[in-house]
Amino acid sequence: MKVVIIGGGTAGLATATKLRRLDENAEIVILERSAEFAVSNCALPYYLSGQIARRENLIGISAEGLKSRYNITVRTNCEVIDIDRQEKTLKLAGKDDEPYDKLVIATGAVQLRPDIAGILSEKVFTIKSLGSIDKIKDFIEYNKPGRAVILGGGFIGIETAEALARLGIKILIIEAGNHILPFLDADTAAPVQQEAERHGIKVFTGDSIVSFGDEDVRLSNGSRLKYDMAVVATGVRPDVKLPVLAGIELGDNGGIAVNEQMQTSDSNIYAVGDTVEIGNLTTGQKELRYNASLSIKEAACAAAALAGKKCHFSPIAGTSVTPVFDLTAASAGCNEALLQKSGIAYKKLHLWSRTSSPQMDDASEILLKLLFAENGKILGLQGVGKYGVDKRIDVAAQIIRKQGDFADLENAEIAYAPAYASAFDAINQLGSLAGSVLNGSLKLIMPEELDLIREKAMLIDIREPKAFAQKHLDGAINLPLYAIRQNLDSIPHDKMVIVYCMHGRGSYHAAILLKNRGFDNVYMLSGGMKLYDLVHDTYFNKKG
C-alpha cells in the first residue's frame, strides 16, 4: 500500500509517523509545497520575540532524519495542483504525476489577507511561516520601526503584539469585534485587554483598517494612525483548493467533511488537521478548530484506519489557551456567543478565587466564568489569571467531555497542598455556586445588567465602612455583613435588593442570609465590584 500525504506540517507528520508504527510495510510519502518541513507554526511569535532563540528549535525533524528513523520519504518544494481520483494520481507542478493507493490531505489553513488598499506594501506582513518571520526580523533590524499596527485581536494578533512589544516597538491593535480574543466573552476579555494596555499596547475595538498609506493607516471611522510597520492577523481559513478541484465534499463551515475515521466523501482519501470540520460535544454541530493537539489526535485516528485498525474521533469539548504578558487566558467548551448562535439556553456566574491557599504569600487571583444549563450540565468555563488557569480549564474540559454537571465540579478531586490549591478549590467552588443558583438559593445580576436596573433596586455594599468610603458603586448604601441581621427591618421585601462586595465572597453570604430570612427578591452582583469596574473601565469609561 502506498500512502501519500499532502502537507508536511503537524498533521501530516503525525499521520506519517503513527502509520509507520502501525504498519512497517506501507510506502509513505509526504509532499510539501514549500521548502519548510515539520515547523511548529504555533511557536512562530515566540521566535519573533526572541523567547525562542534558535531557529532550529522550531523544526521537529529533518527530512533526512525522518527517512533514516521511520523510512518515510519527504519531498519539499513539491506542489500538488490537482487530484485525479479516478486514476488515483496527483498532478504536481513541474514534476511527474504521483500515484497513490490512499491519500491524506493535511494542507492546513491559509492566512486571510483582506482586500485592503495598500496591503501589499513591503512594510505590511503576515505570520504564516519561518520565512515570514525572517522577513519581519530583517525589516526590524534594518528599519528600526517605532510603531506597529496589528490588524486583528485574536490569537495571532495578540501573540504578535506581545512579541513586538518585547522588542520595544509601540503597538496598536485594531479589532473589528467588540473585544479581543473572541474565544472569551467580553467580560473575561476585559482583564486581558487591561493587561495588554498596562504594557503599552493601545487597543481599538469595533473598528477596522480601510487603507494602508505610506505613513499612516486609515480606519473605518475616518481617523488615521501613524505606523512604521503592520502585521495582518485577521485569522485563517482551511486550505481546501485541492478538495474543491477534486469534487470532495465540504462541510457547512468551508472545511472538509470527514467521518469518525477522518475519511472524506472519497473512501480512498482522508483529511486531518486545520482543513477538516469536527463535531462539538455541546452544540452537536460541526466546526473548525485550529489546534495542533487536535491535529495529532485526528492524525492518529486516520493512521489507524489506514492500517486497518478500529478508530473513532469523538466530538470535542474545545479548549483554548494563550499567554498575554503576565496573564494566562483559557477556555473549555462554549462561550456565550457560540451558545447563542446554537440556540442553547444557559445560565452563568463569575468567581474570583485563588490558585493556591490564601495563607500563601504568593497566592494568585484568578477570574473564572462558568456557563451551565438549567439541568446543571456544564457548557463552558473561561479563566484569566497569572497562575493555575490552565489546570482548572483542563479539569473542566474533561468534565464537559463526560457530559458532566455542577456536581461533578463540586466533587472533583483536585490535588491539594497549600502551595497548589485551596482545600475547597476554585473548581469545587464553581460547582457549589452553580448548585445554589439552580436550587434557587442564589439569584445573580450580571455586571452588564446593573446599570439598567439599579434605580429600581436597593444597592447594598456589605463591606466595612472604611472600604466603602474609599470607593463604592453609585447609589449604594453601606450595610456591612456583620450588621445585616441587626438591620433586617431596613431592607424592603417589596423591592429588588442587590448586594455586592469587592469580589463576591462576602455578598454571597449576605444573599444566602437574606434568602434564609424570607427575602425572595435579593440578588448578588456576579463578580462583585471588581468585575463591574473592569468591564466599565475597559469598554465604557474611555475611548479607543
Coordinates of C-alpha atoms in Angstrom, one line a residue, residues 1 28 52 67-68 84 94 108 168 173 183 198 209 223 225 269-270 273 307 327 338 381 398 403 425-426 445 462 489:
M1 CA 0.0 0.0 0.0
I28 CA 4.7 6.5 3.0
I52 CA 12.8 31.0 21.3
K67 CA 13.8 8.9 6.3
S68 CA 16.5 7.2 8.5
D84 CA -7.2 12.7 -10.2
G94 CA 6.7 20.8 -12.9
G108 CA -3.6 23.1 6.9
G168 CA 10.5 47.8 22.2
I173 CA -4.2 46.6 17.8
F183 CA -12.8 32.7 22.3
R198 CA -0.6 48.1 31.0
I209 CA -8.4 49.4 8.6
S223 CA -9.3 58.6 11.8
L225 CA -2.9 56.3 12.8
I269 CA -8.9 9.9 0.7
Y270 CA -8.6 11.0 4.3
G273 CA -5.7 19.0 10.8
A307 CA -3.7 0.4 8.9
L327 CA -1.6 36.6 32.5
L338 CA -21.5 30.1 20.4
L381 CA -15.6 27.7 31.5
Q398 CA -12.7 16.6 31.0
Q403 CA -21.3 15.5 29.8
D425 CA -10.6 24.6 45.1
A426 CA -11.9 27.1 42.7
I445 CA -27.2 40.1 38.5
I462 CA -21.7 44.8 52.5
D489 CA -36.2 45.9 59.2

